[in-house]
Structures are given as structure tokens and as C-alpha cells.
PDB file of C-alpha atoms in Angstrom:
ATOM      1  CA  MET A 262       5.036  12.814  40.046  1.00  0.00           C
ATOM      2  CA  LYS A 263       2.648  11.022  37.658  1.00  0.00           C
ATOM      3  CA  ILE A 264       1.947  14.306  35.860  1.00  0.00           C
ATOM      4  CA  ILE A 265       5.632  15.034  35.375  1.00  0.00           C
ATOM      5  CA  LYS A 266       6.090  11.505  33.971  1.00  0.00           C
ATOM      6  CA  LYS A 267       3.224  11.918  31.596  1.00  0.00           C
ATOM      7  CA  GLY A 268       4.519  15.328  30.523  1.00  0.00           C
ATOM      8  CA  LEU A 269       7.978  13.973  29.865  1.00  0.00           C
ATOM      9  CA  LEU A 270       6.481  11.030  27.991  1.00  0.00           C
ATOM     10  CA  PHE A 271       4.426  13.373  25.860  1.00  0.00           C
ATOM     11  CA  VAL A 272       7.514  15.452  25.010  1.00  0.00           C
ATOM     12  CA  LEU A 273       9.492  12.274  24.165  1.00  0.00           C
ATOM     13  CA  MET A 274       6.651  11.011  21.889  1.00  0.00           C
ATOM     14  CA  LEU A 275       6.326  14.466  20.189  1.00  0.00           C
ATOM     15  CA  PHE A 276      10.121  14.539  19.609  1.00  0.00           C
ATOM     16  CA  ALA A 277      10.033  10.907  18.154  1.00  0.00           C
ATOM     17  CA  PHE A 278       7.261  11.650  15.655  1.00  0.00           C
ATOM     18  CA  THR A 279       8.733  14.913  14.427  1.00  0.00           C
ATOM     19  CA  SER A 280      12.247  13.445  14.059  1.00  0.00           C
ATOM     20  CA  CYS A 281      10.890  10.455  12.139  1.00  0.00           C
ATOM     21  CA  SER A 282       8.940  12.734   9.777  1.00  0.00           C
ATOM     22  CA  LEU A 283      12.039  14.647   9.184  1.00  0.00           C
ATOM     23  CA  LEU A 284      14.120  11.527   8.416  1.00  0.00           C
ATOM     24  CA  PHE A 285      11.619  10.052   6.080  1.00  0.00           C
ATOM     25  CA  PRO A 286       9.866  12.881   4.255  1.00  0.00           C
ATOM     26  CA  GLU A 287       7.130  11.951   1.890  1.00  0.00           C
ATOM     27  CA  SER A 288       8.356  13.802  -1.133  1.00  0.00           C
ATOM     28  CA  GLU A 289       5.920  13.422  -3.950  1.00  0.00           C
ATOM     29  CA  PRO A 290       6.960  14.582  -7.411  1.00  0.00           C
ATOM     30  CA  GLU A 291       6.143  18.283  -7.882  1.00  0.00           C
ATOM     31  CA  VAL A 292       3.590  18.810 -10.690  1.00  0.00           C
ATOM     32  CA  SER A 293       3.208  22.337 -11.921  1.00  0.00           C
ATOM     33  CA  THR A 294      -0.238  23.672 -12.605  1.00  0.00           C
ATOM     34  CA  VAL A 295      -0.379  25.738 -15.893  1.00  0.00           C
ATOM     35  CA  ASN A 296      -4.152  26.096 -16.357  1.00  0.00           C
ATOM     36  CA  THR A 297      -7.103  25.046 -14.260  1.00  0.00           C
ATOM     37  CA  PRO A 298      -9.068  22.211 -15.888  1.00  0.00           C
ATOM     38  CA  ARG A 299     -12.798  22.413 -16.691  1.00  0.00           C
ATOM     39  CA  SER A 300     -14.900  20.012 -14.709  1.00  0.00           C
ATOM     40  CA  PHE A 301     -15.681  16.744 -16.362  1.00  0.00           C
ATOM     41  CA  THR A 302     -17.915  13.684 -15.884  1.00  0.00           C
ATOM     42  CA  ARG A 303     -17.158  10.153 -15.274  1.00  0.00           C
ATOM     43  CA  ALA A 304     -18.069   9.307 -18.897  1.00  0.00           C
ATOM     44  CA  GLN A 305     -15.303  11.682 -20.046  1.00  0.00           C
ATOM     45  CA  LYS A 306     -12.439   9.743 -18.222  1.00  0.00           C
ATOM     46  CA  ARG A 307     -10.565   9.122 -21.461  1.00  0.00           C
ATOM     47  CA  VAL A 308      -6.839   9.691 -21.819  1.00  0.00           C
ATOM     48  CA  ALA A 309      -4.247   9.065 -24.484  1.00  0.00           C
ATOM     49  CA  ILE A 310      -0.618   8.477 -23.678  1.00  0.00           C
ATOM     50  CA  VAL A 311       1.631   9.878 -26.432  1.00  0.00           C
ATOM     51  CA  ASN A 312       5.315   9.066 -26.712  1.00  0.00           C
ATOM     52  CA  GLY A 313       7.244   7.872 -23.729  1.00  0.00           C
ATOM     53  CA  THR A 314       8.933   4.537 -23.281  1.00  0.00           C
ATOM     54  CA  ASP A 315       7.041   1.276 -23.400  1.00  0.00           C
ATOM     55  CA  TYR A 316       7.667   0.610 -19.713  1.00  0.00           C
ATOM     56  CA  ILE A 317       6.256   3.935 -18.552  1.00  0.00           C
ATOM     57  CA  ARG A 318       3.229   3.846 -20.932  1.00  0.00           C
ATOM     58  CA  ARG A 319       2.326   0.286 -19.801  1.00  0.00           C
ATOM     59  CA  LYS A 320       2.664   1.097 -16.113  1.00  0.00           C
ATOM     60  CA  VAL A 321       0.749   4.303 -16.356  1.00  0.00           C
ATOM     61  CA  ALA A 322      -1.907   2.705 -18.486  1.00  0.00           C
ATOM     62  CA  ASP A 323      -2.312  -0.123 -15.964  1.00  0.00           C
ATOM     63  CA  GLN A 324      -2.664   2.197 -13.024  1.00  0.00           C
ATOM     64  CA  LEU A 325      -5.103   4.529 -14.715  1.00  0.00           C
ATOM     65  CA  SER A 326      -7.186   1.645 -16.016  1.00  0.00           C
ATOM     66  CA  ASN A 327      -7.462   0.295 -12.513  1.00  0.00           C
ATOM     67  CA  ARG A 328      -8.808   3.768 -11.369  1.00  0.00           C
ATOM     68  CA  GLY A 329     -11.608   3.712 -14.157  1.00  0.00           C
ATOM     69  CA  TRP A 330      -9.828   5.622 -16.853  1.00  0.00           C
ATOM     70  CA  LYS A 331     -10.151   4.492 -20.529  1.00  0.00           C
ATOM     71  CA  VAL A 332      -6.566   4.654 -21.830  1.00  0.00           C
ATOM     72  CA  SER A 333      -5.430   4.575 -25.433  1.00  0.00           C
ATOM     73  CA  GLY A 334      -1.887   4.496 -26.849  1.00  0.00           C
ATOM     74  CA  ALA A 335      -2.635   7.065 -29.589  1.00  0.00           C
ATOM     75  CA  MET A 336      -4.868   9.945 -30.271  1.00  0.00           C
ATOM     76  CA  THR A 337      -8.188   8.810 -31.728  1.00  0.00           C
ATOM     77  CA  GLY A 338     -10.324  11.847 -31.218  1.00  0.00           C
ATOM     78  CA  LYS A 339     -12.415  10.449 -28.418  1.00  0.00           C
ATOM     79  CA  GLU A 340      -9.959  11.320 -25.650  1.00  0.00           C
ATOM     80  CA  THR A 341     -10.694  14.074 -23.160  1.00  0.00           C
ATOM     81  CA  PHE A 342      -7.137  14.329 -21.937  1.00  0.00           C
ATOM     82  CA  ALA A 343      -3.672  13.507 -23.290  1.00  0.00           C
ATOM     83  CA  ILE A 344      -0.459  12.776 -21.496  1.00  0.00           C
ATOM     84  CA  TYR A 345       2.248  13.828 -23.734  1.00  0.00           C
ATOM     85  CA  PHE A 346       6.080  13.339 -23.240  1.00  0.00           C
ATOM     86  CA  ASP A 347       7.727  16.565 -24.447  1.00  0.00           C
ATOM     87  CA  GLN A 348      11.413  16.727 -25.533  1.00  0.00           C
ATOM     88  CA  LEU A 349      11.949  13.207 -24.029  1.00  0.00           C
ATOM     89  CA  ASP A 350      15.438  12.004 -23.977  1.00  0.00           C
ATOM     90  CA  GLU A 351      17.325   9.297 -22.316  1.00  0.00           C
ATOM     91  CA  ILE A 352      21.048   9.387 -21.685  1.00  0.00           C
ATOM     92  CA  THR A 353      22.985   6.195 -20.966  1.00  0.00           C
ATOM     93  CA  THR A 354      26.304   6.542 -19.404  1.00  0.00           C
ATOM     94  CA  LYS A 355      28.642   3.537 -19.389  1.00  0.00           C
ATOM     95  CA  THR A 356      31.707   3.673 -17.077  1.00  0.00           C
ATOM     96  CA  GLU A 357      34.381   1.185 -17.202  1.00  0.00           C
ATOM     97  CA  SER A 358      37.107   1.200 -14.484  1.00  0.00           C
ATOM     98  CA  ARG A 359      40.201  -0.976 -13.794  1.00  0.00           C
ATOM     99  CA  THR A 360      42.844  -0.698 -11.010  1.00  0.00           C
ATOM    100  CA  ASP A 361      46.395  -1.224 -11.824  1.00  0.00           C
ATOM    101  CA  TYR A 362      48.731  -2.471  -9.031  1.00  0.00           C
ATOM    102  CA  TYR A 363      52.502  -1.537  -8.956  1.00  0.00           C
ATOM    103  CA  ASP A 364      55.220  -2.786  -6.541  1.00  0.00           C
ATOM    104  CA  GLY A 365      57.235  -0.479  -4.467  1.00  0.00           C
ATOM    105  CA  TYR A 366      59.640   0.413  -7.243  1.00  0.00           C
ATOM    106  CA  GLY A 367      57.172   1.513  -9.759  1.00  0.00           C
ATOM    107  CA  SER A 368      57.126  -1.735 -11.770  1.00  0.00           C
ATOM    108  CA  TYR A 369      53.703  -3.110 -13.063  1.00  0.00           C
ATOM    109  CA  LYS A 370      52.563  -6.223 -11.043  1.00  0.00           C
ATOM    110  CA  TYR A 371      48.969  -6.813 -12.187  1.00  0.00           C
ATOM    111  CA  SER A 372      45.533  -5.270 -12.663  1.00  0.00           C
ATOM    112  CA  SER A 373      42.120  -6.011 -11.303  1.00  0.00           C
ATOM    113  CA  PRO A 374      39.281  -7.049 -13.727  1.00  0.00           C
ATOM    114  CA  THR A 375      37.443  -4.335 -15.542  1.00  0.00           C
ATOM    115  CA  SER A 376      34.176  -3.318 -13.841  1.00  0.00           C
ATOM    116  CA  THR A 377      31.476  -1.707 -15.864  1.00  0.00           C
ATOM    117  CA  SER A 378      28.569   0.420 -14.462  1.00  0.00           C
ATOM    118  CA  ILE A 379      25.538   1.670 -16.617  1.00  0.00           C
ATOM    119  CA  ARG A 380      23.473   4.596 -15.577  1.00  0.00           C
ATOM    120  CA  LYS A 381      20.326   5.795 -17.383  1.00  0.00           C
ATOM    121  CA  GLU A 382      18.967   9.285 -17.027  1.00  0.00           C
ATOM    122  CA  ASN A 383      15.795  10.659 -18.357  1.00  0.00           C
ATOM    123  CA  TYR A 384      15.331  14.309 -19.563  1.00  0.00           C
ATOM    124  CA  GLY A 385      12.241  16.161 -20.572  1.00  0.00           C
ATOM    125  CA  TYR A 386       8.756  17.035 -19.539  1.00  0.00           C
ATOM    126  CA  VAL A 387       5.402  15.255 -19.181  1.00  0.00           C
ATOM    127  CA  THR A 388       2.463  17.469 -19.981  1.00  0.00           C
ATOM    128  CA  VAL A 389      -1.126  16.745 -19.396  1.00  0.00           C
ATOM    129  CA  TYR A 390      -3.447  18.506 -21.937  1.00  0.00           C
ATOM    130  CA  ASP A 391      -7.147  19.150 -22.029  1.00  0.00           C
ATOM    131  CA  MET A 392      -8.184  18.169 -25.578  1.00  0.00           C
ATOM    132  CA  ARG A 393     -11.502  19.999 -25.180  1.00  0.00           C
ATOM    133  CA  THR A 394      -9.877  23.361 -24.747  1.00  0.00           C
ATOM    134  CA  LYS A 395      -6.505  22.529 -26.262  1.00  0.00           C
ATOM    135  CA  LYS A 396      -4.682  23.832 -23.159  1.00  0.00           C
ATOM    136  CA  ARG A 397      -1.811  22.534 -20.962  1.00  0.00           C
ATOM    137  CA  LEU A 398      -3.044  21.710 -17.552  1.00  0.00           C
ATOM    138  CA  TYR A 399      -0.099  20.219 -15.709  1.00  0.00           C
ATOM    139  CA  VAL A 400       3.628  19.935 -16.372  1.00  0.00           C
ATOM    140  CA  TYR A 401       6.040  17.541 -14.679  1.00  0.00           C
ATOM    141  CA  ASP A 402       9.834  17.964 -15.212  1.00  0.00           C
ATOM    142  CA  ILE A 403      11.310  14.469 -15.362  1.00  0.00           C
ATOM    143  CA  THR A 404      15.017  15.491 -15.455  1.00  0.00           C
ATOM    144  CA  SER A 405      17.106  12.938 -13.762  1.00  0.00           C
ATOM    145  CA  ASP A 406      14.083  10.973 -12.323  1.00  0.00           C
ATOM    146  CA  SER A 407      13.843   7.233 -12.395  1.00  0.00           C
ATOM    147  CA  GLU A 408      11.211   5.632 -14.422  1.00  0.00           C
ATOM    148  CA  ASP A 409       9.216   4.652 -11.254  1.00  0.00           C
ATOM    149  CA  ARG A 410       9.346   8.270 -10.028  1.00  0.00           C
ATOM    150  CA  ILE A 411       8.120   9.476 -13.387  1.00  0.00           C
ATOM    151  CA  ILE A 412       5.163   7.159 -13.077  1.00  0.00           C
ATOM    152  CA  GLN A 413       4.491   8.606  -9.699  1.00  0.00           C
ATOM    153  CA  GLY A 414       4.645  12.141 -11.150  1.00  0.00           C
ATOM    154  CA  ILE A 415       2.109  11.282 -13.887  1.00  0.00           C
ATOM    155  CA  ILE A 416      -0.292   9.629 -11.350  1.00  0.00           C
ATOM    156  CA  ALA A 417      -0.029  12.701  -9.148  1.00  0.00           C
ATOM    157  CA  ALA A 418      -0.852  14.920 -12.131  1.00  0.00           C
ATOM    158  CA  MET A 419      -3.868  12.710 -12.870  1.00  0.00           C
ATOM    159  CA  ASP A 420      -4.944  12.728  -9.209  1.00  0.00           C
ATOM    160  CA  LYS A 421      -5.058  16.583  -9.307  1.00  0.00           C
ATOM    161  CA  LEU A 422      -7.139  16.271 -12.540  1.00  0.00           C
ATOM    162  CA  GLU A 423      -9.617  13.884 -10.849  1.00  0.00           C
ATOM    163  CA  GLU A 424     -10.384  16.480  -8.233  1.00  0.00           C
ATOM    164  CA  ASN A 425     -12.299  18.418 -10.913  1.00  0.00           C
ATOM    165  CA  MET A 426     -14.503  15.427 -11.742  1.00  0.00           C
ATOM    166  CA  ILE A 427     -18.283  16.043 -11.060  1.00  0.00           C
TER     167      ILE A 427
END
């Protein structure tokens, strides 16, 4: 009887873990690899962030600085890598809505206050370049991603890049 209880408990736990992982998938941003980066040393951990919004540049610069990267806001010629925002565009959609109320005979009674909603969407690509070889290494499509998700995608690309550090 104890063996049956343990077997049922094992099946129940297995079901619980698999269902939770299906409900809450860890979906990291997909970063496409274009070229394989050459290996680099710790002294070459220099990156420039070109274009992009101030918020994203500051957040990425802070996170990369905490990981030991030397970050600059423009190309100075000393950088080994560059994070470049290609075809960056932001569309702001403003929607105003109001509800009108009528009585049973079709006569106008009153209307509710106008409500306004603003939605921002980012479009474009983030590309990581190797400035030694002048090649694109990674591309991340930021279409319809939030700013925080864009930052996650850039950090994911830089994590892939750090795998080649010797």
C-alpha cells in the first residue's frame, strides 16, 4: 500500500511541476545569431550604445557596467562591440472614447466623460556589431516589445557574446 501511495504521489508531483511550467513559461527574447563572434579578453569588454531612447540606453548601460563592461554613449574608436538600434521607430496611439446614453424613445439623455488611453509601440531592430571585424553578430527584432523586454533582449545578446570571452 505504501508503494502505491508513493507512486501516486510521484505522479501527482510530476503533473504539478509540468503543468506549472506550461502555465508560466520562461520566454526569453529571441536573439538571432548572424555571425559567430571571435573570442575576446576581459580588457576588450568595451561597448558603445548608438541610438535608442534615453531610458533604454541608461538601463542597458547600468546593467552592462555592473557586469564589468566599459560602456560609452558614442563611437570613440576604442570600443570592441557596438549595440546599434536599426530603423528604430516608436508609434504612439491615442484613443479617446465616450459613451452616449439615450432614453427608450431615442432621445439623447447624457454622455459619460471622455476616457483617453495612450499606447506606445516600438518598431525596429537592435544589432550587436563586432567593431574589430565590422560584422553583425546578433539581431533582435523589437517589434511591439515593451521597453523592459527590449532591455532583456539586449542583455540576452550580450550574454551570448560573453560566452566567447577567454
